[in-house]
Amino acid sequence: MSWTLYSTRENHMNPIALLLLALSMSTDAFSVAISKGASLKNPRFTEAFRMGVIFGTIEAITPIIGWLIGHSATSFIDASFIEAWDHWVAFVILFALGLHMLYEGMKPSDEAAPSRHSFFKLALTAFGTSIDAMAVGVSLAFVKVNILLAAGLIGLATTVMVTLGVMLGKVLGSLIGHRAEVFGGVMLIAIGAWILLSHLQ
């Protein structure tokens, strides 16, 4: 979906476009959730939902921040400025987290896979996948749309998709065993590279 969702403040965004936007914003988080779920030891639904809420909350906050920036935009802070850097920031964060997971997964260890991820790591990963939502929020400032409704739908879609992704990752984790964290690291790096390349193209 194009990030240039605006031309004038008189433009309207219909409900279908809003729903599609919400789903598109949750796809990166869904992919990450699969890798996170695969690296956990038999994650329960409560843990999957916890991760979904963390990702969904951050994914809902970032477009609001972007919307506020859009309303106070200057020649230095606007959608094009954020778009010029958001994919690089997302790539660096996800690449670093992926390398860390690869390192942990390749180390010889008798420790079992963790039963849950720390809040800090989840929040940092969620931020990496939600930066593009900030650019979308800037664009929404130029469209006649209820930003709270838009952010709520994005957050809800992300919560559902991440919860499903973690449970799907649980199945993959049982198939690939103790190398699940290596798989998760490769996935994070691949997602970061995909975000970077898709923007550069």
mmCIF file with all atom_site columns, N, CA, C and O in Angstrom, residues 148-193:
data_model
loop_
_atom_site.group_PDB
_atom_site.id
_atom_site.type_symbol
_atom_site.label_atom_id
_atom_site.label_alt_id
_atom_site.label_comp_id
_atom_site.label_asym_id
_atom_site.label_entity_id
_atom_site.label_seq_id
_atom_site.pdbx_PDB_ins_code
_atom_site.Cartn_x
_atom_site.Cartn_y
_atom_site.Cartn_z
_atom_site.occupancy
_atom_site.B_iso_or_equiv
_atom_site.pdbx_formal_charge
_atom_site.auth_seq_id
_atom_site.auth_comp_id
_atom_site.auth_asym_id
_atom_site.auth_atom_id
_atom_site.pdbx_PDB_model_num
ATOM 1   N N  . LEU A 1 148 ? -7.953  8.176   16.211 1.00 0.00 ? 148 LEU A N  1
ATOM 2   C CA . LEU A 1 148 ? -8.085  7.220   17.313 1.00 0.00 ? 148 LEU A CA 1
ATOM 3   C C  . LEU A 1 148 ? -8.707  5.912   16.826 1.00 0.00 ? 148 LEU A C  1
ATOM 4   O O  . LEU A 1 148 ? -8.300  4.821   17.249 1.00 0.00 ? 148 LEU A O  1
ATOM 5   N N  . LEU A 1 149 ? -9.683  6.031   15.918 1.00 0.00 ? 149 LEU A N  1
ATOM 6   C CA . LEU A 1 149 ? -10.288 4.834   15.349 1.00 0.00 ? 149 LEU A CA 1
ATOM 7   C C  . LEU A 1 149 ? -9.268  4.089   14.490 1.00 0.00 ? 149 LEU A C  1
ATOM 8   O O  . LEU A 1 149 ? -9.154  2.855   14.575 1.00 0.00 ? 149 LEU A O  1
ATOM 9   N N  . ALA A 1 150 ? -8.532  4.828   13.659 1.00 0.00 ? 150 ALA A N  1
ATOM 10  C CA . ALA A 1 150 ? -7.529  4.205   12.801 1.00 0.00 ? 150 ALA A CA 1
ATOM 11  C C  . ALA A 1 150 ? -6.460  3.503   13.625 1.00 0.00 ? 150 ALA A C  1
ATOM 12  O O  . ALA A 1 150 ? -6.094  2.350   13.349 1.00 0.00 ? 150 ALA A O  1
ATOM 13  N N  . ALA A 1 151 ? -5.958  4.195   14.650 1.00 0.00 ? 151 ALA A N  1
ATOM 14  C CA . ALA A 1 151 ? -4.923  3.607   15.507 1.00 0.00 ? 151 ALA A CA 1
ATOM 15  C C  . ALA A 1 151 ? -5.470  2.399   16.255 1.00 0.00 ? 151 ALA A C  1
ATOM 16  O O  . ALA A 1 151 ? -4.767  1.390   16.423 1.00 0.00 ? 151 ALA A O  1
ATOM 17  N N  . GLY A 1 152 ? -6.723  2.483   16.694 1.00 0.00 ? 152 GLY A N  1
ATOM 18  C CA . GLY A 1 152 ? -7.335  1.361   17.400 1.00 0.00 ? 152 GLY A CA 1
ATOM 19  C C  . GLY A 1 152 ? -7.463  0.134   16.517 1.00 0.00 ? 152 GLY A C  1
ATOM 20  O O  . GLY A 1 152 ? -7.200  -0.995  16.953 1.00 0.00 ? 152 GLY A O  1
ATOM 21  N N  . LEU A 1 153 ? -7.861  0.344   15.263 1.00 0.00 ? 153 LEU A N  1
ATOM 22  C CA . LEU A 1 153 ? -7.972  -0.780  14.331 1.00 0.00 ? 153 LEU A CA 1
ATOM 23  C C  . LEU A 1 153 ? -6.609  -1.390  14.028 1.00 0.00 ? 153 LEU A C  1
ATOM 24  O O  . LEU A 1 153 ? -6.469  -2.619  13.944 1.00 0.00 ? 153 LEU A O  1
ATOM 25  N N  . ILE A 1 154 ? -5.606  -0.541  13.863 1.00 0.00 ? 154 ILE A N  1
ATOM 26  C CA . ILE A 1 154 ? -4.249  -1.042  13.613 1.00 0.00 ? 154 ILE A CA 1
ATOM 27  C C  . ILE A 1 154 ? -3.761  -1.855  14.811 1.00 0.00 ? 154 ILE A C  1
ATOM 28  O O  . ILE A 1 154 ? -3.192  -2.943  14.661 1.00 0.00 ? 154 ILE A O  1
ATOM 29  N N  . GLY A 1 155 ? -3.990  -1.329  16.010 1.00 0.00 ? 155 GLY A N  1
ATOM 30  C CA . GLY A 1 155 ? -3.584  -2.039  17.217 1.00 0.00 ? 155 GLY A CA 1
ATOM 31  C C  . GLY A 1 155 ? -4.317  -3.355  17.395 1.00 0.00 ? 155 GLY A C  1
ATOM 32  O O  . GLY A 1 155 ? -3.729  -4.371  17.771 1.00 0.00 ? 155 GLY A O  1
ATOM 33  N N  . LEU A 1 156 ? -5.623  -3.356  17.107 1.00 0.00 ? 156 LEU A N  1
ATOM 34  C CA . LEU A 1 156 ? -6.424  -4.574  17.239 1.00 0.00 ? 156 LEU A CA 1
ATOM 35  C C  . LEU A 1 156 ? -5.980  -5.636  16.235 1.00 0.00 ? 156 LEU A C  1
ATOM 36  O O  . LEU A 1 156 ? -5.817  -6.814  16.589 1.00 0.00 ? 156 LEU A O  1
ATOM 37  N N  . ALA A 1 157 ? -5.790  -5.223  14.987 1.00 0.00 ? 157 ALA A N  1
ATOM 38  C CA . ALA A 1 157 ? -5.342  -6.163  13.957 1.00 0.00 ? 157 ALA A CA 1
ATOM 39  C C  . ALA A 1 157 ? -3.991  -6.752  14.314 1.00 0.00 ? 157 ALA A C  1
ATOM 40  O O  . ALA A 1 157 ? -3.761  -7.963  14.152 1.00 0.00 ? 157 ALA A O  1
ATOM 41  N N  . THR A 1 158 ? -3.090  -5.922  14.824 1.00 0.00 ? 158 THR A N  1
ATOM 42  C CA . THR A 1 158 ? -1.762  -6.404  15.203 1.00 0.00 ? 158 THR A CA 1
ATOM 43  C C  . THR A 1 158 ? -1.836  -7.372  16.375 1.00 0.00 ? 158 THR A C  1
ATOM 44  O O  . THR A 1 158 ? -1.146  -8.391  16.390 1.00 0.00 ? 158 THR A O  1
ATOM 45  N N  . THR A 1 159 ? -2.675  -7.055  17.361 1.00 0.00 ? 159 THR A N  1
ATOM 46  C CA . THR A 1 159 ? -2.839  -7.943  18.510 1.00 0.00 ? 159 THR A CA 1
ATOM 47  C C  . THR A 1 159 ? -3.302  -9.328  18.072 1.00 0.00 ? 159 THR A C  1
ATOM 48  O O  . THR A 1 159 ? -2.756  -10.356 18.494 1.00 0.00 ? 159 THR A O  1
ATOM 49  N N  . VAL A 1 160 ? -4.297  -9.361  17.204 1.00 0.00 ? 160 VAL A N  1
ATOM 50  C CA . VAL A 1 160 ? -4.831  -10.644 16.724 1.00 0.00 ? 160 VAL A CA 1
ATOM 51  C C  . VAL A 1 160 ? -3.789  -11.393 15.900 1.00 0.00 ? 160 VAL A C  1
ATOM 52  O O  . VAL A 1 160 ? -3.553  -12.596 16.097 1.00 0.00 ? 160 VAL A O  1
ATOM 53  N N  . MET A 1 161 ? -3.131  -10.685 14.983 1.00 0.00 ? 161 MET A N  1
ATOM 54  C CA . MET A 1 161 ? -2.176  -11.329 14.092 1.00 0.00 ? 161 MET A CA 1
ATOM 55  C C  . MET A 1 161 ? -0.949  -11.841 14.850 1.00 0.00 ? 161 MET A C  1
ATOM 56  O O  . MET A 1 161 ? -0.426  -12.923 14.551 1.00 0.00 ? 161 MET A O  1
ATOM 57  N N  . VAL A 1 162 ? -0.478  -11.086 15.827 1.00 0.00 ? 162 VAL A N  1
ATOM 58  C CA . VAL A 1 162 ? 0.677   -11.520 16.613 1.00 0.00 ? 162 VAL A CA 1
ATOM 59  C C  . VAL A 1 162 ? 0.317   -12.731 17.470 1.00 0.00 ? 162 VAL A C  1
ATOM 60  O O  . VAL A 1 162 ? 1.100   -13.683 17.577 1.00 0.00 ? 162 VAL A O  1
ATOM 61  N N  . THR A 1 163 ? -0.858  -12.700 18.076 1.00 0.00 ? 163 THR A N  1
ATOM 62  C CA . THR A 1 163 ? -1.298  -13.846 18.878 1.00 0.00 ? 163 THR A CA 1
ATOM 63  C C  . THR A 1 163 ? -1.356  -15.112 18.022 1.00 0.00 ? 163 THR A C  1
ATOM 64  O O  . THR A 1 163 ? -0.863  -16.174 18.426 1.00 0.00 ? 163 THR A O  1
ATOM 65  N N  . LEU A 1 164 ? -1.926  -14.991 16.835 1.00 0.00 ? 164 LEU A N  1
ATOM 66  C CA . LEU A 1 164 ? -1.978  -16.129 15.915 1.00 0.00 ? 164 LEU A CA 1
ATOM 67  C C  . LEU A 1 164 ? -0.577  -16.542 15.468 1.00 0.00 ? 164 LEU A C  1
ATOM 68  O O  . LEU A 1 164 ? -0.280  -17.739 15.350 1.00 0.00 ? 164 LEU A O  1
ATOM 69  N N  . GLY A 1 165 ? 0.277   -15.564 15.216 1.00 0.00 ? 165 GLY A N  1
ATOM 70  C CA . GLY A 1 165 ? 1.632   -15.845 14.770 1.00 0.00 ? 165 GLY A CA 1
ATOM 71  C C  . GLY A 1 165 ? 2.440   -16.616 15.802 1.00 0.00 ? 165 GLY A C  1
ATOM 72  O O  . GLY A 1 165 ? 3.187   -17.540 15.462 1.00 0.00 ? 165 GLY A O  1
ATOM 73  N N  . VAL A 1 166 ? 2.296   -16.245 17.062 1.00 0.00 ? 166 VAL A N  1
ATOM 74  C CA . VAL A 1 166 ? 3.012   -16.943 18.133 1.00 0.00 ? 166 VAL A CA 1
ATOM 75  C C  . VAL A 1 166 ? 2.553   -18.395 18.223 1.00 0.00 ? 166 VAL A C  1
ATOM 76  O O  . VAL A 1 166 ? 3.367   -19.316 18.363 1.00 0.00 ? 166 VAL A O  1
ATOM 77  N N  . MET A 1 167 ? 1.243   -18.614 18.142 1.00 0.00 ? 167 MET A N  1
ATOM 78  C CA . MET A 1 167 ? 0.729   -19.982 18.220 1.00 0.00 ? 167 MET A CA 1
ATOM 79  C C  . MET A 1 167 ? 1.162   -20.811 17.004 1.00 0.00 ? 167 MET A C  1
ATOM 80  O O  . MET A 1 167 ? 1.420   -22.010 17.115 1.00 0.00 ? 167 MET A O  1
ATOM 81  N N  . LEU A 1 168 ? 1.255   -20.155 15.845 1.00 0.00 ? 168 LEU A N  1
ATOM 82  C CA . LEU A 1 168 ? 1.765   -20.849 14.664 1.00 0.00 ? 168 LEU A CA 1
ATOM 83  C C  . LEU A 1 168 ? 3.244   -21.166 14.833 1.00 0.00 ? 168 LEU A C  1
ATOM 84  O O  . LEU A 1 168 ? 3.715   -22.251 14.459 1.00 0.00 ? 168 LEU A O  1
ATOM 85  N N  . GLY A 1 169 ? 3.977   -20.223 15.425 1.00 0.00 ? 169 GLY A N  1
ATOM 86  C CA . GLY A 1 169 ? 5.392   -20.450 15.703 1.00 0.00 ? 169 GLY A CA 1
ATOM 87  C C  . GLY A 1 169 ? 5.612   -21.595 16.670 1.00 0.00 ? 169 GLY A C  1
ATOM 88  O O  . GLY A 1 169 ? 6.639   -22.285 16.618 1.00 0.00 ? 169 GLY A O  1
ATOM 89  N N  . LYS A 1 170 ? 4.654   -21.803 17.561 1.00 0.00 ? 170 LYS A N  1
ATOM 90  C CA . LYS A 1 170 ? 4.729   -22.931 18.499 1.00 0.00 ? 170 LYS A CA 1
ATOM 91  C C  . LYS A 1 170 ? 4.825   -24.255 17.747 1.00 0.00 ? 170 LYS A C  1
ATOM 92  O O  . LYS A 1 170 ? 5.607   -25.141 18.109 1.00 0.00 ? 170 LYS A O  1
ATOM 93  N N  . VAL A 1 171 ? 4.053   -24.395 16.683 1.00 0.00 ? 171 VAL A N  1
ATOM 94  C CA . VAL A 1 171 ? 4.080   -25.610 15.866 1.00 0.00 ? 171 VAL A CA 1
ATOM 95  C C  . VAL A 1 171 ? 5.443   -25.757 15.182 1.00 0.00 ? 171 VAL A C  1
ATOM 96  O O  . VAL A 1 171 ? 6.042   -26.835 15.174 1.00 0.00 ? 171 VAL A O  1
ATOM 97  N N  . LEU A 1 172 ? 5.959   -24.647 14.627 1.00 0.00 ? 172 LEU A N  1
ATOM 98  C CA . LEU A 1 172 ? 7.257   -24.691 13.966 1.00 0.00 ? 172 LEU A CA 1
ATOM 99  C C  . LEU A 1 172 ? 8.362   -25.018 14.954 1.00 0.00 ? 172 LEU A C  1
ATOM 100 O O  . LEU A 1 172 ? 9.298   -25.757 14.645 1.00 0.00 ? 172 LEU A O  1
ATOM 101 N N  . GLY A 1 173 ? 8.241   -24.449 16.175 1.00 0.00 ? 173 GLY A N  1
ATOM 102 C CA . GLY A 1 173 ? 9.251   -24.705 17.194 1.00 0.00 ? 173 GLY A CA 1
ATOM 103 C C  . GLY A 1 173 ? 9.340   -26.169 17.566 1.00 0.00 ? 173 GLY A C  1
ATOM 104 O O  . GLY A 1 173 ? 10.428  -26.706 17.796 1.00 0.00 ? 173 GLY A O  1
ATOM 105 N N  . SER A 1 174 ? 8.206   -26.845 17.607 1.00 0.00 ? 174 SER A N  1
ATOM 106 C CA . SER A 1 174 ? 8.206   -28.270 17.939 1.00 0.00 ? 174 SER A CA 1
ATOM 107 C C  . SER A 1 174 ? 8.810   -29.107 16.814 1.00 0.00 ? 174 SER A C  1
ATOM 108 O O  . SER A 1 174 ? 9.302   -30.208 17.049 1.00 0.00 ? 174 SER A O  1
ATOM 109 N N  . LEU A 1 175 ? 8.809   -28.569 15.593 1.00 0.00 ? 175 LEU A N  1
ATOM 110 C CA . LEU A 1 175 ? 9.354   -29.305 14.455 1.00 0.00 ? 175 LEU A CA 1
ATOM 111 C C  . LEU A 1 175 ? 10.862  -29.139 14.335 1.00 0.00 ? 175 LEU A C  1
ATOM 112 O O  . LEU A 1 175 ? 11.576  -30.081 13.969 1.00 0.00 ? 175 LEU A O  1
ATOM 113 N N  . ILE A 1 176 ? 11.370  -27.940 14.635 1.00 0.00 ? 176 ILE A N  1
ATOM 114 C CA . ILE A 1 176 ? 12.796  -27.684 14.435 1.00 0.00 ? 176 ILE A CA 1
ATOM 115 C C  . ILE A 1 176 ? 13.603  -27.770 15.717 1.00 0.00 ? 176 ILE A C  1
ATOM 116 O O  . ILE A 1 176 ? 14.813  -27.611 15.704 1.00 0.00 ? 176 ILE A O  1
ATOM 117 N N  . GLY A 1 177 ? 12.933  -28.018 16.839 1.00 0.00 ? 177 GLY A N  1
ATOM 118 C CA . GLY A 1 177 ? 13.616  -28.321 18.089 1.00 0.00 ? 177 GLY A CA 1
ATOM 119 C C  . GLY A 1 177 ? 14.457  -27.199 18.647 1.00 0.00 ? 177 GLY A C  1
ATOM 120 O O  . GLY A 1 177 ? 14.076  -26.029 18.616 1.00 0.00 ? 177 GLY A O  1
ATOM 121 N N  . HIS A 1 178 ? 15.673  -27.559 19.151 1.00 0.00 ? 178 HIS A N  1
ATOM 122 C CA . HIS A 1 178 ? 16.484  -26.602 19.901 1.00 0.00 ? 178 HIS A CA 1
ATOM 123 C C  . HIS A 1 178 ? 17.092  -25.523 19.015 1.00 0.00 ? 178 HIS A C  1
ATOM 124 O O  . HIS A 1 178 ? 17.674  -24.564 19.531 1.00 0.00 ? 178 HIS A O  1
ATOM 125 N N  . ARG A 1 179 ? 17.000  -25.677 17.701 1.00 0.00 ? 179 ARG A N  1
ATOM 126 C CA . ARG A 1 179 ? 17.515  -24.645 16.800 1.00 0.00 ? 179 ARG A CA 1
ATOM 127 C C  . ARG A 1 179 ? 16.443  -23.614 16.456 1.00 0.00 ? 179 ARG A C  1
ATOM 128 O O  . ARG A 1 179 ? 16.605  -22.822 15.529 1.00 0.00 ? 179 ARG A O  1
ATOM 129 N N  . ALA A 1 180 ? 15.364  -23.602 17.199 1.00 0.00 ? 180 ALA A N  1
ATOM 130 C CA . ALA A 1 180 ? 14.282  -22.652 16.933 1.00 0.00 ? 180 ALA A CA 1
ATOM 131 C C  . ALA A 1 180 ? 14.751  -21.211 17.045 1.00 0.00 ? 180 ALA A C  1
ATOM 132 O O  . ALA A 1 180 ? 14.320  -20.340 16.292 1.00 0.00 ? 180 ALA A O  1
ATOM 133 N N  . GLU A 1 181 ? 15.664  -20.945 17.990 1.00 0.00 ? 181 GLU A N  1
ATOM 134 C CA . GLU A 1 181 ? 16.138  -19.575 18.154 1.00 0.00 ? 181 GLU A CA 1
ATOM 135 C C  . GLU A 1 181 ? 16.974  -19.144 16.964 1.00 0.00 ? 181 GLU A C  1
ATOM 136 O O  . GLU A 1 181 ? 16.964  -17.969 16.572 1.00 0.00 ? 181 GLU A O  1
ATOM 137 N N  . VAL A 1 182 ? 17.725  -20.093 16.373 1.00 0.00 ? 182 VAL A N  1
ATOM 138 C CA . VAL A 1 182 ? 18.464  -19.779 15.143 1.00 0.00 ? 182 VAL A CA 1
ATOM 139 C C  . VAL A 1 182 ? 17.486  -19.420 14.036 1.00 0.00 ? 182 VAL A C  1
ATOM 140 O O  . VAL A 1 182 ? 17.671  -18.439 13.310 1.00 0.00 ? 182 VAL A O  1
ATOM 141 N N  . PHE A 1 183 ? 16.442  -20.203 13.917 1.00 0.00 ? 183 PHE A N  1
ATOM 142 C CA . PHE A 1 183 ? 15.396  -19.911 12.929 1.00 0.00 ? 183 PHE A CA 1
ATOM 143 C C  . PHE A 1 183 ? 14.795  -18.533 13.162 1.00 0.00 ? 183 PHE A C  1
ATOM 144 O O  . PHE A 1 183 ? 14.590  -17.756 12.230 1.00 0.00 ? 183 PHE A O  1
ATOM 145 N N  . GLY A 1 184 ? 14.519  -18.230 14.441 1.00 0.00 ? 184 GLY A N  1
ATOM 146 C CA . GLY A 1 184 ? 13.950  -16.926 14.766 1.00 0.00 ? 184 GLY A CA 1
ATOM 147 C C  . GLY A 1 184 ? 14.876  -15.785 14.398 1.00 0.00 ? 184 GLY A C  1
ATOM 148 O O  . GLY A 1 184 ? 14.440  -14.744 13.884 1.00 0.00 ? 184 GLY A O  1
ATOM 149 N N  . GLY A 1 185 ? 16.185  -15.965 14.645 1.00 0.00 ? 185 GLY A N  1
ATOM 150 C CA . GLY A 1 185 ? 17.151  -14.932 14.295 1.00 0.00 ? 185 GLY A CA 1
ATOM 151 C C  . GLY A 1 185 ? 17.224  -14.692 12.804 1.00 0.00 ? 185 GLY A C  1
ATOM 152 O O  . GLY A 1 185 ? 17.279  -13.548 12.342 1.00 0.00 ? 185 GLY A O  1
ATOM 153 N N  . VAL A 1 186 ? 17.234  -15.791 12.042 1.00 0.00 ? 186 VAL A N  1
ATOM 154 C CA . VAL A 1 186 ? 17.254  -15.672 10.583 1.00 0.00 ? 186 VAL A CA 1
ATOM 155 C C  . VAL A 1 186 ? 15.999  -14.958 10.087 1.00 0.00 ? 186 VAL A C  1
ATOM 156 O O  . VAL A 1 186 ? 16.055  -14.109 9.185  1.00 0.00 ? 186 VAL A O  1
ATOM 157 N N  . MET A 1 187 ? 14.859  -15.290 10.695 1.00 0.00 ? 187 MET A N  1
ATOM 158 C CA . MET A 1 187 ? 13.601  -14.649 10.313 1.00 0.00 ? 187 MET A CA 1
ATOM 159 C C  . MET A 1 187 ? 13.645  -13.141 10.569 1.00 0.00 ? 187 MET A C  1
ATOM 160 O O  . MET A 1 187 ? 13.219  -12.345 9.725  1.00 0.00 ? 187 MET A O  1
ATOM 161 N N  . LEU A 1 188 ? 14.156  -12.740 11.733 1.00 0.00 ? 188 LEU A N  1
ATOM 162 C CA . LEU A 1 188 ? 14.216  -11.307 12.052 1.00 0.00 ? 188 LEU A CA 1
ATOM 163 C C  . LEU A 1 188 ? 15.113  -10.568 11.065 1.00 0.00 ? 188 LEU A C  1
ATOM 164 O O  . LEU A 1 188 ? 14.773  -9.482  10.590 1.00 0.00 ? 188 LEU A O  1
ATOM 165 N N  . ILE A 1 189 ? 16.264  -11.147 10.762 1.00 0.00 ? 189 ILE A N  1
ATOM 166 C CA . ILE A 1 189 ? 17.171  -10.517 9.799  1.00 0.00 ? 189 ILE A CA 1
ATOM 167 C C  . ILE A 1 189 ? 16.515  -10.432 8.422  1.00 0.00 ? 189 ILE A C  1
ATOM 168 O O  . ILE A 1 189 ? 16.610  -9.410  7.731  1.00 0.00 ? 189 ILE A O  1
ATOM 169 N N  . ALA A 1 190 ? 15.835  -11.511 8.023  1.00 0.00 ? 190 ALA A N  1
ATOM 170 C CA . ALA A 1 190 ? 15.172  -11.525 6.718  1.00 0.00 ? 190 ALA A CA 1
ATOM 171 C C  . ALA A 1 190 ? 14.060  -10.482 6.645  1.00 0.00 ? 190 ALA A C  1
ATOM 172 O O  . ALA A 1 190 ? 13.898  -9.793  5.637  1.00 0.00 ? 190 ALA A O  1
ATOM 173 N N  . ILE A 1 191 ? 13.292  -10.341 7.733  1.00 0.00 ? 191 ILE A N  1
ATOM 174 C CA . ILE A 1 191 ? 12.208  -9.346  7.764  1.00 0.00 ? 191 ILE A CA 1
ATOM 175 C C  . ILE A 1 191 ? 12.788  -7.942  7.684  1.00 0.00 ? 191 ILE A C  1
ATOM 176 O O  . ILE A 1 191 ? 12.285  -7.076  6.952  1.00 0.00 ? 191 ILE A O  1
ATOM 177 N N  . GLY A 1 192 ? 13.867  -7.696  8.447  1.00 0.00 ? 192 GLY A N  1
ATOM 178 C CA . GLY A 1 192 ? 14.513  -6.388  8.394  1.00 0.00 ? 192 GLY A CA 1
ATOM 179 C C  . GLY A 1 192 ? 15.032  -6.068  7.008  1.00 0.00 ? 192 GLY A C  1
ATOM 180 O O  . GLY A 1 192 ? 14.869  -4.949  6.506  1.00 0.00 ? 192 GLY A O  1
ATOM 181 N N  . ALA A 1 193 ? 15.646  -7.074  6.349  1.00 0.00 ? 193 ALA A N  1
ATOM 182 C CA . ALA A 1 193 ? 16.161  -6.874  4.989  1.00 0.00 ? 193 ALA A CA 1
ATOM 183 C C  . ALA A 1 193 ? 15.014  -6.645  4.010  1.00 0.00 ? 193 ALA A C  1
ATOM 184 O O  . ALA A 1 193 ? 15.120  -5.814  3.095  1.00 0.00 ? 193 ALA A O  1
#
